[in-house]
Short mmCIF file of C-alpha atoms in Angstrom, two decimals:
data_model
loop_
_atom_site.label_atom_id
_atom_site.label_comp_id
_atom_site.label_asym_id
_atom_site.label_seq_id
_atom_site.Cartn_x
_atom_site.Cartn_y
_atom_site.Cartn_z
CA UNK A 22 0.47 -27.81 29.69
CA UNK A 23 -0.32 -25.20 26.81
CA UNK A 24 3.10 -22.92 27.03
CA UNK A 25 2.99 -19.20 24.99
CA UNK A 26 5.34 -16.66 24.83
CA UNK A 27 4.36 -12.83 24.67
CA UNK A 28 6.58 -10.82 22.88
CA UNK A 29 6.50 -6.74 23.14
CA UNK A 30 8.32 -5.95 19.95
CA UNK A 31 9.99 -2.72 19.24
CA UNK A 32 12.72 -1.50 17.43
CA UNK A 33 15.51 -3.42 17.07
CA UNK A 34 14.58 -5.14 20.48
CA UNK A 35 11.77 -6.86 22.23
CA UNK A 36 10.65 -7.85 25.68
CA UNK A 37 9.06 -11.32 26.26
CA UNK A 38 7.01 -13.07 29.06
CA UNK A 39 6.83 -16.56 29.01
CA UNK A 40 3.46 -18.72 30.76
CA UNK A 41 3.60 -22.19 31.03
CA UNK A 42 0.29 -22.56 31.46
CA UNK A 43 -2.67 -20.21 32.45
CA UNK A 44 -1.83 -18.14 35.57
CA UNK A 45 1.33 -19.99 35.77
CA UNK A 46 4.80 -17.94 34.66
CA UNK A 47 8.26 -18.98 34.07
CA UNK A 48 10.39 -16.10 36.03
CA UNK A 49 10.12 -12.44 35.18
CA UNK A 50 10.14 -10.59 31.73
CA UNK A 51 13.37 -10.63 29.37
CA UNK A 52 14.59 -8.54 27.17
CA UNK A 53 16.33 -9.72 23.45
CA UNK A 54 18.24 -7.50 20.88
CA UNK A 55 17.41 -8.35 17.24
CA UNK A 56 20.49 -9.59 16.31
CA UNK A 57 22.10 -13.37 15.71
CA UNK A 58 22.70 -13.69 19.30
CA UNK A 59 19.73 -12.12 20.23
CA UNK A 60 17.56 -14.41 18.15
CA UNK A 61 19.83 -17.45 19.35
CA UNK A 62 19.10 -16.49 23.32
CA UNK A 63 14.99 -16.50 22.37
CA UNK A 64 15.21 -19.77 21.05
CA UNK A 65 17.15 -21.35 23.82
CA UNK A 66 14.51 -19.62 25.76
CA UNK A 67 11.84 -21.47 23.68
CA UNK A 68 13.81 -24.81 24.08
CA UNK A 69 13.96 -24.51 27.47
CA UNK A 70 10.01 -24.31 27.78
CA UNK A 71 9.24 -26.88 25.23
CA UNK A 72 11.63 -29.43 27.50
CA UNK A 73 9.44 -28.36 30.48
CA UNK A 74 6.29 -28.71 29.36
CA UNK A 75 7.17 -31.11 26.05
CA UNK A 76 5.11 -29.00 24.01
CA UNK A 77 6.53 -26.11 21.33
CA UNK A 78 4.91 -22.71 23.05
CA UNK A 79 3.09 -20.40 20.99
CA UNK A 80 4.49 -17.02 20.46
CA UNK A 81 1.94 -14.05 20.21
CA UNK A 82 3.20 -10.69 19.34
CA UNK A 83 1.55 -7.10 17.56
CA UNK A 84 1.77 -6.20 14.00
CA UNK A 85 3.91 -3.28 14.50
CA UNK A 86 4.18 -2.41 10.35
CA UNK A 87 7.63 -3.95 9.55
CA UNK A 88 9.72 -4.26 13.13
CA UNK A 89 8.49 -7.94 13.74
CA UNK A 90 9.15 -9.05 10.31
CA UNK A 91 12.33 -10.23 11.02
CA UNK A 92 11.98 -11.75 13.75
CA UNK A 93 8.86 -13.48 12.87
CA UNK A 94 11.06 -14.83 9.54
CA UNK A 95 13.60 -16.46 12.36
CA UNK A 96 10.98 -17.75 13.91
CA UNK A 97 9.09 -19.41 11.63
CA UNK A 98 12.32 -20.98 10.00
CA UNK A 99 12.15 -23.10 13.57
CA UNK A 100 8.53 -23.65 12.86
CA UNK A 101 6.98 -22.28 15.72
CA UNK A 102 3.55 -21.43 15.93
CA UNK A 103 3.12 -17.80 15.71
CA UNK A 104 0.12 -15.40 16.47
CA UNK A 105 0.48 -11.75 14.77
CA UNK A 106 -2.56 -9.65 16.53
CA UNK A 107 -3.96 -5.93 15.38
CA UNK A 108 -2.75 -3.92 17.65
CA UNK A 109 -6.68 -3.02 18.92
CA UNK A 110 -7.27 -6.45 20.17
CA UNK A 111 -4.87 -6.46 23.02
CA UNK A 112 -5.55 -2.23 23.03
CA UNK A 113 -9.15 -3.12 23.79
CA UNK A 114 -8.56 -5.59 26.22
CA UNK A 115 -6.20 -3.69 27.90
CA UNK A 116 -8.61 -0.87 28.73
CA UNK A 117 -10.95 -3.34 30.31
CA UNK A 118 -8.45 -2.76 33.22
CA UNK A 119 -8.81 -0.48 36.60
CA UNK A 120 -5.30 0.04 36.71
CA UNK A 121 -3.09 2.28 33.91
CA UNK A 122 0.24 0.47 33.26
CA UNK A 123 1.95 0.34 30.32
CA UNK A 124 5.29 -0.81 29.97
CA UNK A 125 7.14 -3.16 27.43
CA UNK A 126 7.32 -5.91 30.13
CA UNK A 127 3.49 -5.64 31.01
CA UNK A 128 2.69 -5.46 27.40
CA UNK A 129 4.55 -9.00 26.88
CA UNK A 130 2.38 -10.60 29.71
CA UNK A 131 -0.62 -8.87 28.51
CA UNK A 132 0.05 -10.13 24.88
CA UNK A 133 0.42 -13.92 26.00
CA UNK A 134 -2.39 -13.58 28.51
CA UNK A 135 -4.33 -13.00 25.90
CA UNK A 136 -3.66 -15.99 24.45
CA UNK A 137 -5.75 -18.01 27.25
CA UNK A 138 -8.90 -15.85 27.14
CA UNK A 139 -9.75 -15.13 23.56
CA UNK A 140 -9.71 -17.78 20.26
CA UNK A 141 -6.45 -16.61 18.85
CA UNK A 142 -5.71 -18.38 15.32
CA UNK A 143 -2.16 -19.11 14.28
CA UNK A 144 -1.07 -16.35 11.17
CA UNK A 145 -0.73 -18.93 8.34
CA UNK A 146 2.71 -18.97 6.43
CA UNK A 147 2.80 -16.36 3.53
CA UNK A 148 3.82 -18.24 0.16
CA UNK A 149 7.12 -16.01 -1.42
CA UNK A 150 5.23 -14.80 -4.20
CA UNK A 151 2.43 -13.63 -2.36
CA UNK A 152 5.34 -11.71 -0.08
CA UNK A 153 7.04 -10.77 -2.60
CA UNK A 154 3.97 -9.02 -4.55
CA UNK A 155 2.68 -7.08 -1.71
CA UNK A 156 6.31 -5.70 -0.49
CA UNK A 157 6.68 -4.62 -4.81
CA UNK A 158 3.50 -3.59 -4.96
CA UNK A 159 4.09 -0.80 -1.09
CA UNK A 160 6.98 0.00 -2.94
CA UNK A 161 5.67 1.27 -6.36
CA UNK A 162 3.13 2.85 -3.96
CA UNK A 163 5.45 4.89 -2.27
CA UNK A 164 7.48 5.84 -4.72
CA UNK A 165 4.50 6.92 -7.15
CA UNK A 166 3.20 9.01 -4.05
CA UNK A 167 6.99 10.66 -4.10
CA UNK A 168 6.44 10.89 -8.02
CA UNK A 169 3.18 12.94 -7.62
CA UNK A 170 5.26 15.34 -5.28
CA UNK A 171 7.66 16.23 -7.64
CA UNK A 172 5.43 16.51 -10.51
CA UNK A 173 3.96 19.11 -8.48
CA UNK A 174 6.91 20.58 -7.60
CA UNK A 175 8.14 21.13 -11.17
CA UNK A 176 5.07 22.27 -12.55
CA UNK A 177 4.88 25.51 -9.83
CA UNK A 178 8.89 26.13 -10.71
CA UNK A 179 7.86 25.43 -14.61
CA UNK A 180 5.23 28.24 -14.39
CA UNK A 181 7.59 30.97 -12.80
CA UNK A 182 10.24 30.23 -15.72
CA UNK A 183 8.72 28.74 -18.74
CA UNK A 184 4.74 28.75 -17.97
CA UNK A 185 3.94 28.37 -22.17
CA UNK A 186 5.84 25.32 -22.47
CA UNK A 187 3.30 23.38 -20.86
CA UNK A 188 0.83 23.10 -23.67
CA UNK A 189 3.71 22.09 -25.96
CA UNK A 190 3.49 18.00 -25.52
CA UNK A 191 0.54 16.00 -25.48
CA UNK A 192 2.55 14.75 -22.11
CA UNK A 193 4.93 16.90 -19.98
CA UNK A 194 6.44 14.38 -18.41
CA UNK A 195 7.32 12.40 -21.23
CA UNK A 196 11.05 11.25 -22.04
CA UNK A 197 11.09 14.13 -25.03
CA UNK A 198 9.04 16.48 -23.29
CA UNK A 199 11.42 16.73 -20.21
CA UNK A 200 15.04 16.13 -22.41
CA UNK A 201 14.18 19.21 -24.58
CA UNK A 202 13.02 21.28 -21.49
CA UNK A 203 16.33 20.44 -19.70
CA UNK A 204 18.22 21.40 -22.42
CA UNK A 205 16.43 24.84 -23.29
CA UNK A 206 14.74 25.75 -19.67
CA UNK A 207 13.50 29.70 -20.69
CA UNK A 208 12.29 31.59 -23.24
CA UNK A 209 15.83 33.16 -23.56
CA UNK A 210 17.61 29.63 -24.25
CA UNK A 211 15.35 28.60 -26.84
CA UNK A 212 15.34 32.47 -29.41
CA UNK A 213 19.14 32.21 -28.45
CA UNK A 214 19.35 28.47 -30.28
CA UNK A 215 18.95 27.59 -33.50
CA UNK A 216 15.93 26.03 -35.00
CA UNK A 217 17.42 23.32 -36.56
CA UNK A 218 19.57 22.37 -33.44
CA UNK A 219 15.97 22.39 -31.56
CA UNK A 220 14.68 20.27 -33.90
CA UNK A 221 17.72 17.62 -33.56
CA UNK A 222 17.76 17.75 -29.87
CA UNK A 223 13.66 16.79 -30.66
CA UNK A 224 14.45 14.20 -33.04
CA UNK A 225 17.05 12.18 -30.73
CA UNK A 226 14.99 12.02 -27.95
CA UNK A 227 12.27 10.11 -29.80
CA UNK A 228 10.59 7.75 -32.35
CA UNK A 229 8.65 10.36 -34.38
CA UNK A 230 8.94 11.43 -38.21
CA UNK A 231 11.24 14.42 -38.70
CA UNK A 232 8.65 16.68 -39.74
CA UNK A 233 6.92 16.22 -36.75
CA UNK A 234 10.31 17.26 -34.73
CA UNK A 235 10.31 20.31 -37.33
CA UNK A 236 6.46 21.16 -36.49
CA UNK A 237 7.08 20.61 -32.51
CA UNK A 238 10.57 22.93 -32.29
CA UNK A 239 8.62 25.76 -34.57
CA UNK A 240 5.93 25.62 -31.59
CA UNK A 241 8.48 26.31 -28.88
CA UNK A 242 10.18 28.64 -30.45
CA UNK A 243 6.69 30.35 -30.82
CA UNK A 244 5.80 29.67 -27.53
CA UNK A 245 9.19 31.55 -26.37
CA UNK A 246 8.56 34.52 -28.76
CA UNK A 247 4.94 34.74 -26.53
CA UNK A 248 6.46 34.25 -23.46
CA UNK A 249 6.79 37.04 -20.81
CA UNK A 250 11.01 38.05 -20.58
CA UNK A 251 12.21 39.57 -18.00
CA UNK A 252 16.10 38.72 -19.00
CA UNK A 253 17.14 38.32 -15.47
CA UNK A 254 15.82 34.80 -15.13
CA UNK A 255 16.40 33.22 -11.56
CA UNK A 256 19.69 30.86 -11.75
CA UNK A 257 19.02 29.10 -8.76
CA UNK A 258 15.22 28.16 -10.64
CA UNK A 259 16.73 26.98 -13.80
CA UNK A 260 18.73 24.55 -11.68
CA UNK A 261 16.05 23.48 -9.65
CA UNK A 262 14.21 22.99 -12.40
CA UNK A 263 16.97 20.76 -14.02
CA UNK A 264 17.29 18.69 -10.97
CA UNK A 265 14.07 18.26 -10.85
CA UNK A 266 13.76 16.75 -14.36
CA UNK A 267 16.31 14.61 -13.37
CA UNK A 268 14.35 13.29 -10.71
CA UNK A 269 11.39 12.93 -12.62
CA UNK A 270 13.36 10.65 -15.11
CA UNK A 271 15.23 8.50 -12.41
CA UNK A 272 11.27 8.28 -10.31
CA UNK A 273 10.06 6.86 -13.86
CA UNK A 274 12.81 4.38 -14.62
CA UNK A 275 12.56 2.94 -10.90
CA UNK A 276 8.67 2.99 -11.51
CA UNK A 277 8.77 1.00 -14.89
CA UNK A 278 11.52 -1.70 -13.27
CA UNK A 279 8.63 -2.29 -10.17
CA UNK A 280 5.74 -2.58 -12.88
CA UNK A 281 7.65 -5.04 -14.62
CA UNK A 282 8.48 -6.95 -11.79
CA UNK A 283 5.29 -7.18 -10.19
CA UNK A 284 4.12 -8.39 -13.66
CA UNK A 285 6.54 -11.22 -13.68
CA UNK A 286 4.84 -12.49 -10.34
CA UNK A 287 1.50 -11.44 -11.04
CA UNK A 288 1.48 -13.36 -13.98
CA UNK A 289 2.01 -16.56 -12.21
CA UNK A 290 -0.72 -16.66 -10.18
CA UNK A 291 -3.94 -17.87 -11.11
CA UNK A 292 -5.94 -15.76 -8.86
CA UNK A 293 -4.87 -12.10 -10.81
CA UNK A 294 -5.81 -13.60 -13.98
CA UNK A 295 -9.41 -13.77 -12.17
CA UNK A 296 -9.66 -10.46 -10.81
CA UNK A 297 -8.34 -8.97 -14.67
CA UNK A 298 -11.06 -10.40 -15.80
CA UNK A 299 -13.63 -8.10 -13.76
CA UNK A 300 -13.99 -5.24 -15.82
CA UNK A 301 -12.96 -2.03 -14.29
CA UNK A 302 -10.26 -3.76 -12.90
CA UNK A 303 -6.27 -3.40 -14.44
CA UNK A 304 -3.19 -5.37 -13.91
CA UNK A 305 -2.32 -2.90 -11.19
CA UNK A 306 -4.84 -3.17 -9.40
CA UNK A 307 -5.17 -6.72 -9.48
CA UNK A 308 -2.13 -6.61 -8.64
CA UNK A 309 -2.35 -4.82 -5.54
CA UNK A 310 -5.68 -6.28 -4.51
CA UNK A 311 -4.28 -9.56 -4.36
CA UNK A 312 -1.26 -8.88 -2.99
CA UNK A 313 -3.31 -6.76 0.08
CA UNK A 314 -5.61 -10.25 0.31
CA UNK A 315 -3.21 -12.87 0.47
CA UNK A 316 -4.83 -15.92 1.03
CA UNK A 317 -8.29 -15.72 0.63
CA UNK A 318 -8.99 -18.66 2.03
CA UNK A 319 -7.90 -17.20 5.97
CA UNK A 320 -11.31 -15.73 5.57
CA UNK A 321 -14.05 -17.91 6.63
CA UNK A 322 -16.57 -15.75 4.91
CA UNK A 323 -17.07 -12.73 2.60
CA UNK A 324 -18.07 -10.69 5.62
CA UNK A 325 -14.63 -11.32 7.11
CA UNK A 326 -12.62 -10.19 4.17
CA UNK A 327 -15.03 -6.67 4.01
CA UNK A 328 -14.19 -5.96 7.24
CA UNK A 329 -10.58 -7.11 6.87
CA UNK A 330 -10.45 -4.29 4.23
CA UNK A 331 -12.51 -1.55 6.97
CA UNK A 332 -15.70 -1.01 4.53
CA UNK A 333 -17.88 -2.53 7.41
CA UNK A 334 -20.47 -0.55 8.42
CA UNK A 335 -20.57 0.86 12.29
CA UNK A 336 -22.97 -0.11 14.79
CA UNK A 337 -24.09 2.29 17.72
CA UNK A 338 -27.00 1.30 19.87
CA UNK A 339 -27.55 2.15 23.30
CA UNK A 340 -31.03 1.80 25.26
CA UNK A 341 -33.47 3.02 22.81
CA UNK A 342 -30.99 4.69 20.49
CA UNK A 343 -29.95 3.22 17.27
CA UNK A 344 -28.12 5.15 14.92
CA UNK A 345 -29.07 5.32 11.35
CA UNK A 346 -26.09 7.25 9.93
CA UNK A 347 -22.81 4.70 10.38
CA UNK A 348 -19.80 5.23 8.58
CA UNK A 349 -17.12 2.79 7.81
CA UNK A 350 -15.11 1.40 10.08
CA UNK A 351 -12.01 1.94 8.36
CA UNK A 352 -9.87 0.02 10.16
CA UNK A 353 -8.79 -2.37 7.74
CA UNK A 354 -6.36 -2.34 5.14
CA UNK A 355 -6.07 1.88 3.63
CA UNK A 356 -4.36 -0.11 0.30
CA UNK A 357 -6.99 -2.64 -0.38
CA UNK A 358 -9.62 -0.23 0.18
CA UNK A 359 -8.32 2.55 -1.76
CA UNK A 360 -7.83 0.08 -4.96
CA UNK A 361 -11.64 -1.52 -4.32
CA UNK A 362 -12.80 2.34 -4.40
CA UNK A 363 -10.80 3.01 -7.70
CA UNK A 364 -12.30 -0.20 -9.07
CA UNK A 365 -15.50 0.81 -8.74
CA UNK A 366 -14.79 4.36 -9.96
CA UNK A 367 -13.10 2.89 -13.45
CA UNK A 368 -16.14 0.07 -13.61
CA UNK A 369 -18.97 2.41 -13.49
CA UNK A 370 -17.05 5.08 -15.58
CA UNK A 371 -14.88 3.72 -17.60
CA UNK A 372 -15.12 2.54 -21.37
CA UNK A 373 -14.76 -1.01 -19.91
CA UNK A 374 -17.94 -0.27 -17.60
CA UNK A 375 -19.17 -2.97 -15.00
CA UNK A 376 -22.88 -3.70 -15.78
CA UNK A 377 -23.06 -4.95 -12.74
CA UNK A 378 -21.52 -2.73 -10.52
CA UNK A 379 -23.23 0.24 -12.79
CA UNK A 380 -26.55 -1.13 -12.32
CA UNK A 381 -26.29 -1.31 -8.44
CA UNK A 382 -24.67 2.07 -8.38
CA UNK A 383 -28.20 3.54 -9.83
CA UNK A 384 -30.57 1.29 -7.61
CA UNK A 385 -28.38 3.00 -4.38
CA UNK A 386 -29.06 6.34 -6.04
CA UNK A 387 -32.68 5.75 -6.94
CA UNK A 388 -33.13 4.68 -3.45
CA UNK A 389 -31.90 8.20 -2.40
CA UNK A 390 -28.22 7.25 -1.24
CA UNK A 391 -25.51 10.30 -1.58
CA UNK A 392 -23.28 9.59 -4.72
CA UNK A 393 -20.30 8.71 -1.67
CA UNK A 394 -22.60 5.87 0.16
CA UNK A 395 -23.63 4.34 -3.16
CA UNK A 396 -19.64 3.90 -4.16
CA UNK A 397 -19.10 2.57 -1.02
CA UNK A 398 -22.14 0.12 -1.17
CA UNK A 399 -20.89 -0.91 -4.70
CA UNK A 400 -17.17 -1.66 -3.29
CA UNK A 401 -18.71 -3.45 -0.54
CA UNK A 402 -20.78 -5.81 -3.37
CA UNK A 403 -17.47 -6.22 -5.50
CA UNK A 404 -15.58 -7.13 -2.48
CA UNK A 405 -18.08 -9.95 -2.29
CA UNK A 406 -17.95 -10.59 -5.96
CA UNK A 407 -14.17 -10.78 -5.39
CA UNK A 408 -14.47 -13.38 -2.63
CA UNK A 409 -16.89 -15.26 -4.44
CA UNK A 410 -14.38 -15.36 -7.53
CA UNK A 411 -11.52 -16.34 -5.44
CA UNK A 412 -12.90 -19.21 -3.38
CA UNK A 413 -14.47 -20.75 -6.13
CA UNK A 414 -11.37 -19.98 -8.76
CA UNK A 415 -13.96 -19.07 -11.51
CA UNK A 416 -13.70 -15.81 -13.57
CA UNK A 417 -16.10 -12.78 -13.82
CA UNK A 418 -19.44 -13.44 -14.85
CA UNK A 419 -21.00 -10.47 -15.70
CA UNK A 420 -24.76 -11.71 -15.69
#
C-alpha cells in the first residue's frame, strides 16, 4: 500500500482526507484545529494509517504563505514525509473537471489524489539558517516598504510647514537632520531661538567639528528668515510632523538591528560569500537572493531555478499561430526576482560594473531588443551565472 494524507489548510484549522491506496479511502474527511490537541488527534490519525498499511503516509498540502508553517514544523518533528505544492498545480488540475465543487473537504481529497497521478517530490528540510535568513530578510522587506511610506509622508507635511529645511542636510533623514527638525519644526521656532542654543542642539546630535555646527545652525536660521510666515502655523501639523520623526527614528533603529542580524547569518554561509563576489551584487542582496533560493541543489537544472524565480518566457501556440511577443511568466518568487532585476541594474550601472552582464546588455540592444527585454534577458543570464556559481561553489569569474 502507498498511504497519503491531503490536507486543506486554512486558518487556524484544516480539513484532511486520508487514501490508503489509489481509489481506496479511509472514511470521510476530518477536520483538526491548530492547536496541541489538534496536532495530537492528526498524528493519531497518521498512526492509525501507518499500522494499517505499515507504511508512514505522505502528507500533501498548499503553500498557503505562512498558515501551514506550523503545522508543517509539527510535522516534520515526527519525520513524516511532506509535499508543499503551488497552489496552481492542484488549481490546474482541478479545472480539468466537468463538475464545479469546491469545498475544504473536496480540496483535501483533491490534494492527496493528486498525489497518485502526477510525480510529486517530497519538500526537502530547510536548514535553520537558511529559515532563519529568509524570514529576517521578509522582515527588513516589509518594514523598509513601511519606511518608504513614512518618508513620504513627512516630506508632504515637511513642505506645508518648513519646505526650506529640506536642502539644509546632505541627508534629511539623518539622526541630526531629524533631532534638530523635531526640536525647531517652523520658521517661527527657529528666529524665536537663539543661535548658539541651535548650534548646541546641532553639536549633540553628532560627530562633527563645532564650526561646522556653527556654519549648519547659521543656514537654518537663514533658511527661516526666507521662509514664507504665515504666524498661524497648523498645531495639529507640527505634531504630526513630530510623530512622524519619531517614527522615522524607531523604523531606522529596527532596520539597522535586522541588517545586523542577517549579517551575522549571512556571514556563515559559504554560498553569500559567492554571490558578493559578482559585482553589482551587495550584502543585501546576496543576502536576500540566497535566502529566496534556499537550496540550490532542489533544482535539477538552471532552467528550473529561472522559472522558480518567474523570468521564464511564455509560450502560446495554437494551429498555425505562434506568438513572437511572450512576456514573463511571473509566477515565481516577486523577492528573488525583484533583487536579480536590481542586480543587473547596479552591474551594468554602477561604479562596480559587470563586464559581463554590460556586454550582453549591448548585444540585446544592438540586436534591437527594448531597453526592458534586454534587462530581463541579462537577469535571466545572471540567474544562470548564479546557478552555475552555486552548484559548483566557485566564485565570480568575470572572463
Amino acid at each position: 500500500m502507498n498511504p497519503v494524507v491531503g490536507i486543506d489548510v486554512s486558518k487556524g484549522e484544516s480539513e484532511g482526507f486520508i487514501f490508503l491506496e489509489r481509489n481506496k479511502s479511509l472514511g470521510k474527511s476530518f477536520r483538526f484545529l491548530h492547536t496541541f490537541d489538534g496536532i495530537q488527534s492528526l498524528i493519531s490519525r497518521l498512526q492509525e494509517v501507518e499500522s494499517l498499511t505499515e507504511r508512514r503516509p505522505t502528507i500533501v498540502l498548499e503553500s498557503t504563505g505562512h498558515y501551514h508553517l506550523g503545522l508543517v514544523a509539527a510535522l516534520q518533528k515526527q519525520a513524516y514525509k511532506i509535499i508543499i505544492l503551488n497552489p496552481l498545480i492542484p488549481q490546474r488540475a482541478r479545472k480539468s473537471k466537468l463538475r464545479k465543487v469546491k469545498t475544504d473537504a473536496e480540496d483535501a481529497k483533491h490534494l492527496a489524489e493528486l498525489y497518485y497521478k502526477e510525480e510529486l517530490k517530497p519538500t526537502p528540510l530547510k536548514q535553520n539558517e537558511q529559515a532563519e535568513l529568509r524570514f529576517l530578510s521578509r522582515q527588513h522587506e516589509m518594514i523598509t516598504h513601511a519606511y518608504v511610506q513614512a518618508q513620504l509622508n513627512f516630506q508632504s507635511i515637511l513642505d506645508q510647514l518648513f519646505p526650506l529645511y529640506s536642502n539644509l542636510f546632505g541627508q534629511l533623514f539623518s539622526k541630526t537632520a531629524l533631532q534638530v527638525l523635531r526640536k525647531y519644526s517652523t520658521p517661527e521656532q527657529v528666529l524665536l531661538s537663539d543661535l548658539e542654543e541651535i548650534t548646541r542642539t546641532i553639536s549633540s546630535s553628532c560627530n562633527r567639528s563645532s564650526s561646522w555646527a556653527t556654519k549648519k545652525a547659521e543656514d537654518i536660521v537663514t533658511a527661516a528668515k526666507n521662509s514664507l510666515m504665515t504666524n498661524s502655523s497648523n498645531h495639529s501639523q507640527i505634531i504630526s510632523l513630530r510623530l512622524m520623526i519619531d517614527l522615522l527614528m524607531e523604523y531606522q533603529t529596527h532596520l539597522s538591528h535586522l541588517e545586523r542580524e542577517i549579517q551575522v547569518i549571512a556571514t556563515t554561509m559559504e554560498d553569500y560569500h559567492l554571490l558578493c563576489s559578482i559585482p553589482g551584487i551587495g550584502h543585501k542582496l546576496a543576502a536576500t537572493i540566497i535566502a529566496e533560493i534556499g537550496d540550490v541543489t532542489t533544482f535539477e537544472h538552471a532552467k528550473k531555478l529561472v522559472a522558480f524565480a518567474g523570468i521564464d518566457p511564455s509560450v502560446f501556440s495554437s494551429g498555425k499561430f505562434t506568438a513572437t511577443r511572450n512576456r514573463i511568466t511571473k509566477r515565481g518568487s516577486t523577492r528573488l526576482r525583484r533583487a536579480l532585476y536590481l542586480a543587473v541594474l547596479c552591474g551594468i550601472r554602477g561604479a562596480a560594473r559587470n563586464t559581463r552582464i554590460r556586454a550582453f546588455y549591448d548585444k540585446k540592444r544592438l540586436e534591437g531588443k527594448p531597453h526592458r527585454v534586454a534587462l530581463i534577458a541579462c537577469t535571466n543570464k545572471l540567474l544562470h551565472i548564479i546557478f552555475a556559481m552555486l552548484t559548483r561553489s566557485v566564485p565570480y569569474c568575470s572572463a
